[in-house]
């Protein structure tokens, strides 16, 4: 049996083929208006070689925020749990050190001051290395006033609080791999400081007069810094400590 007359597309006024469901919302409201031709969005070839619509093709990865966000929250939760566990261990065991290295800290958590208020005077060593700290507050310095060793390597610090001089027992500080452009002068007021590590910063100048006045200083590491020629002319009689520079730029001898 032959199909009814007009059943073919565009032939006469026979029965029109059914409109797909996903296009029914585009039907015109007035008779006589024809549907515009369907234009699919351009497709591009992704890294895998498959043709992908723009929303799926890199670098449009924001189309799927759920999975990265979930991973980020998971990592944050793990970091918070790690900090809490380490703080609790220090408080319960009454140890003299606090190790919060590699905990993804952007600031020193204020809650730690309250959690450790009973043991702060016994803390002599703190490591905050390999975090994302941009500053150290005065409260941190005055709270842990009995510090002897402070490790702040691998952060984004560019200055230190003036209260560094209140750390009367501080002997060693590691500030390597930070963003200091100048020698942090508050260190000159720390009376017992023996070792300063400023390797891999951006320091070009140092206050030689203040360095010479630091009676306890034994070693200053300025390797991998763009130190000025004046610093390189320092000789041991002027600065009675080991001045460490990059091997390719040795210190002139007197």
Short mmCIF file of C-alpha atoms in Angstrom, two decimals:
data_model
loop_
_atom_site.label_atom_id
_atom_site.label_comp_id
_atom_site.label_asym_id
_atom_site.label_seq_id
_atom_site.Cartn_x
_atom_site.Cartn_y
_atom_site.Cartn_z
CA UNK A 1 0.00 0.00 0.00
CA UNK A 2 1.41 3.32 -1.05
CA UNK A 3 1.80 6.08 1.56
CA UNK A 4 -0.87 8.79 1.70
CA UNK A 5 -0.40 11.70 -0.62
CA UNK A 6 1.60 14.45 1.03
CA UNK A 7 3.23 12.19 3.57
CA UNK A 8 6.66 13.10 2.23
CA UNK A 9 8.39 16.18 3.63
CA UNK A 10 7.38 19.33 1.82
CA UNK A 11 4.83 17.63 -0.48
CA UNK A 12 1.31 19.03 -0.41
CA UNK A 13 -0.73 19.43 2.72
CA UNK A 14 -0.67 15.87 4.01
CA UNK A 15 0.02 14.77 7.53
CA UNK A 16 3.20 16.40 8.93
CA UNK A 17 5.73 14.20 10.72
CA UNK A 18 5.64 14.38 14.52
CA UNK A 19 7.73 17.14 16.10
CA UNK A 20 10.44 15.80 18.41
CA UNK A 21 9.79 16.52 22.09
CA UNK A 22 12.94 18.54 22.57
CA UNK A 23 11.83 21.02 19.87
CA UNK A 24 8.18 21.45 20.88
CA UNK A 25 9.02 24.46 23.03
CA UNK A 26 10.19 26.26 19.87
CA UNK A 27 6.89 25.92 18.02
CA UNK A 28 5.55 29.29 16.82
CA UNK A 29 2.47 30.68 18.51
CA UNK A 30 0.93 31.97 15.30
CA UNK A 31 0.04 29.84 12.30
CA UNK A 32 1.95 30.43 9.12
CA UNK A 33 5.31 31.08 10.79
CA UNK A 34 7.86 28.50 9.87
CA UNK A 35 10.36 27.14 12.32
CA UNK A 36 13.86 28.55 11.89
CA UNK A 37 16.47 26.03 10.83
CA UNK A 38 18.13 24.30 13.78
CA UNK A 39 21.71 25.36 14.28
CA UNK A 40 23.74 23.21 16.64
CA UNK A 41 26.64 24.86 18.47
CA UNK A 42 30.02 24.44 16.80
CA UNK A 43 31.89 21.38 17.87
CA UNK A 44 35.62 21.08 18.25
CA UNK A 45 38.00 18.19 18.51
CA UNK A 46 39.23 17.66 22.06
CA UNK A 47 42.58 16.34 23.17
CA UNK A 48 41.25 12.80 23.02
CA UNK A 49 40.36 13.20 19.33
CA UNK A 50 36.60 12.98 19.87
CA UNK A 51 34.35 15.76 18.67
CA UNK A 52 33.18 17.63 21.77
CA UNK A 53 30.74 20.50 22.26
CA UNK A 54 32.28 23.67 23.71
CA UNK A 55 31.11 22.91 27.26
CA UNK A 56 33.02 19.62 27.22
CA UNK A 57 36.11 20.68 25.36
CA UNK A 58 39.15 21.81 27.43
CA UNK A 59 39.80 24.27 28.89
CA UNK A 60 36.12 24.74 29.73
CA UNK A 61 36.48 22.58 32.86
CA UNK A 62 34.35 24.93 34.95
CA UNK A 63 31.34 23.15 33.47
CA UNK A 64 32.04 20.43 36.00
CA UNK A 65 32.77 22.22 39.30
CA UNK A 66 31.41 19.47 41.54
CA UNK A 67 34.30 17.03 41.38
CA UNK A 68 37.17 19.55 41.84
CA UNK A 69 35.23 21.28 44.63
CA UNK A 70 34.69 17.97 46.37
CA UNK A 71 38.39 17.16 46.18
CA UNK A 72 39.27 20.63 47.46
CA UNK A 73 36.93 20.31 50.45
CA UNK A 74 38.31 16.88 51.17
CA UNK A 75 41.88 18.18 51.20
CA UNK A 76 40.88 21.09 53.42
CA UNK A 77 39.14 18.75 55.83
CA UNK A 78 42.18 16.52 55.97
CA UNK A 79 44.43 19.52 56.64
CA UNK A 80 42.20 20.77 59.47
CA UNK A 81 42.12 17.31 61.02
CA UNK A 82 45.91 17.07 60.78
CA UNK A 83 46.39 20.44 62.51
CA UNK A 84 43.97 19.51 65.29
CA UNK A 85 45.67 16.17 65.81
CA UNK A 86 49.13 17.72 66.06
CA UNK A 87 47.98 20.45 68.43
CA UNK A 88 46.24 17.89 70.65
CA UNK A 89 49.36 15.72 70.73
CA UNK A 90 51.48 18.68 71.82
CA UNK A 91 49.04 19.69 74.55
CA UNK A 92 48.38 16.18 75.89
CA UNK A 93 52.04 15.13 75.90
CA UNK A 94 53.29 18.56 77.01
CA UNK A 95 56.10 18.45 74.45
CA UNK A 96 58.30 21.45 73.74
CA UNK A 97 57.68 21.49 69.97
CA UNK A 98 54.82 22.10 67.57
CA UNK A 99 55.09 20.80 64.01
CA UNK A 100 52.52 22.25 61.61
CA UNK A 101 54.58 21.86 58.45
CA UNK A 102 52.77 21.17 55.17
CA UNK A 103 49.28 21.79 56.58
CA UNK A 104 48.14 24.20 53.84
CA UNK A 105 47.88 27.08 56.32
CA UNK A 106 47.29 30.55 54.89
CA UNK A 107 47.29 32.09 58.38
CA UNK A 108 48.13 30.79 61.81
CA UNK A 109 44.78 29.53 63.19
CA UNK A 110 43.54 31.78 65.99
CA UNK A 111 41.94 28.83 67.76
CA UNK A 112 45.37 27.38 68.47
CA UNK A 113 46.15 30.19 70.91
CA UNK A 114 43.24 29.12 73.11
CA UNK A 115 43.86 25.40 72.66
CA UNK A 116 47.51 25.75 73.70
CA UNK A 117 47.23 28.45 76.35
CA UNK A 118 48.32 26.02 79.07
CA UNK A 119 51.55 24.98 77.31
CA UNK A 120 52.67 28.00 75.28
CA UNK A 121 55.45 28.93 77.68
CA UNK A 122 56.99 25.49 77.24
CA UNK A 123 57.09 25.59 73.42
CA UNK A 124 60.67 26.01 72.22
CA UNK A 125 60.46 24.83 68.62
CA UNK A 126 57.80 25.51 66.00
CA UNK A 127 57.75 24.49 62.34
CA UNK A 128 55.36 26.15 59.93
CA UNK A 129 57.38 25.18 56.88
CA UNK A 130 55.84 24.58 53.46
CA UNK A 131 52.53 26.29 54.04
CA UNK A 132 51.00 29.35 52.35
CA UNK A 133 51.60 31.96 55.06
CA UNK A 134 51.83 35.56 53.92
CA UNK A 135 52.51 37.09 57.33
CA UNK A 136 53.35 36.32 60.94
CA UNK A 137 51.44 38.36 63.50
CA UNK A 138 52.66 40.10 66.62
CA UNK A 139 50.36 37.87 68.65
CA UNK A 140 52.22 34.79 67.44
CA UNK A 141 55.55 36.24 68.54
CA UNK A 142 54.38 37.39 71.95
CA UNK A 143 52.45 34.18 72.63
CA UNK A 144 55.37 31.85 71.95
CA UNK A 145 57.95 34.02 73.67
CA UNK A 146 60.18 31.09 74.69
CA UNK A 147 60.99 29.99 71.15
CA UNK A 148 64.50 28.82 70.40
CA UNK A 149 63.95 27.53 66.87
CA UNK A 150 61.46 28.80 64.28
CA UNK A 151 61.09 27.22 60.83
CA UNK A 152 59.12 29.33 58.34
CA UNK A 153 60.70 28.00 55.15
CA UNK A 154 58.65 27.60 52.00
CA UNK A 155 55.96 30.23 52.56
CA UNK A 156 55.10 33.62 51.02
CA UNK A 157 56.46 35.90 53.74
CA UNK A 158 57.93 39.29 52.85
CA UNK A 159 58.23 40.93 56.28
CA UNK A 160 58.39 40.14 59.99
CA UNK A 161 56.77 41.91 62.96
CA UNK A 162 58.81 44.40 64.97
CA UNK A 163 58.24 42.28 68.07
CA UNK A 164 60.91 39.79 66.96
CA UNK A 165 63.19 41.42 69.54
CA UNK A 166 61.01 40.02 72.31
CA UNK A 167 62.16 36.50 71.43
CA UNK A 168 65.03 36.60 73.89
CA UNK A 169 65.90 32.91 73.48
CA UNK A 170 65.56 32.56 69.69
CA UNK A 171 68.73 31.01 68.30
CA UNK A 172 67.76 29.81 64.83
CA UNK A 173 65.27 30.97 62.21
CA UNK A 174 64.72 29.48 58.76
CA UNK A 175 63.20 31.90 56.24
CA UNK A 176 64.40 30.22 53.08
CA UNK A 177 62.16 30.04 50.01
CA UNK A 178 60.03 33.05 50.86
CA UNK A 179 59.54 36.45 49.22
CA UNK A 180 61.79 38.80 51.14
CA UNK A 181 63.21 41.60 49.01
CA UNK A 182 65.14 43.11 51.91
CA UNK A 183 66.86 41.68 54.91
CA UNK A 184 64.19 41.54 57.66
CA UNK A 185 65.65 44.12 60.04
CA UNK A 186 63.54 43.09 63.07
CA UNK A 187 65.87 40.08 63.30
CA UNK A 188 68.71 42.39 64.30
CA UNK A 189 66.96 43.01 67.63
CA UNK A 190 66.82 39.32 68.58
CA UNK A 191 69.72 39.17 71.07
CA UNK A 192 70.43 35.42 71.04
CA UNK A 193 70.02 34.76 67.32
CA UNK A 194 72.87 32.63 65.98
CA UNK A 195 71.67 31.25 62.62
CA UNK A 196 69.62 32.96 59.91
CA UNK A 197 68.69 31.12 56.73
CA UNK A 198 67.43 33.39 53.95
CA UNK A 199 68.37 31.21 51.00
CA UNK A 200 66.32 31.56 47.82
CA UNK A 201 64.64 34.89 48.44
CA UNK A 202 64.90 38.14 46.45
CA UNK A 203 67.25 40.09 48.72
CA UNK A 204 69.57 42.58 47.02
CA UNK A 205 70.65 44.69 50.00
CA UNK A 206 71.33 44.05 53.68
CA UNK A 207 72.01 46.51 56.53
CA UNK A 208 75.67 45.71 57.09
CA UNK A 209 75.94 48.00 60.10
CA UNK A 210 73.14 46.18 61.92
CA UNK A 211 74.54 42.80 60.98
CA UNK A 212 77.91 43.77 62.42
CA UNK A 213 76.21 44.65 65.71
CA UNK A 214 74.61 41.21 66.12
CA UNK A 215 77.02 39.78 68.65
CA UNK A 216 75.50 36.28 68.74
CA UNK A 217 75.18 35.77 64.99
CA UNK A 218 77.28 32.88 63.69
CA UNK A 219 75.85 32.16 60.24
CA UNK A 220 73.85 34.06 57.63
CA UNK A 221 72.79 32.13 54.52
CA UNK A 222 72.12 34.39 51.53
CA UNK A 223 72.58 31.80 48.82
CA UNK A 224 70.39 32.18 45.72
CA UNK A 225 69.75 35.89 46.36
CA UNK A 226 70.60 38.80 44.03
CA UNK A 227 72.77 40.48 46.68
CA UNK A 228 74.42 43.76 45.76
CA UNK A 229 78.16 44.15 45.11
CA UNK A 230 78.55 46.00 48.41
CA UNK A 231 77.48 42.92 50.34
CA UNK A 232 79.97 40.81 48.41
CA UNK A 233 82.77 43.10 49.51
CA UNK A 234 82.19 42.30 53.17
CA UNK A 235 85.21 40.67 54.76
CA UNK A 236 85.33 38.58 57.89
CA UNK A 237 86.93 41.25 60.13
CA UNK A 238 83.85 43.44 59.55
CA UNK A 239 81.24 40.75 60.06
CA UNK A 240 82.31 38.10 62.56
CA UNK A 241 80.06 35.34 61.20
CA UNK A 242 79.85 33.01 58.20
CA UNK A 243 78.29 34.80 55.26
CA UNK A 244 77.09 32.15 52.82
CA UNK A 245 76.61 33.15 49.20
CA UNK A 246 76.07 31.12 46.06
CA UNK A 247 79.12 29.06 45.05
CA UNK A 248 79.52 30.90 41.75
CA UNK A 249 79.83 34.19 43.63
CA UNK A 250 82.31 33.65 46.47
CA UNK A 251 83.11 36.21 49.15
CA UNK A 252 86.24 38.25 48.46
CA UNK A 253 89.04 37.57 50.88
CA UNK A 254 90.85 40.38 52.67
#
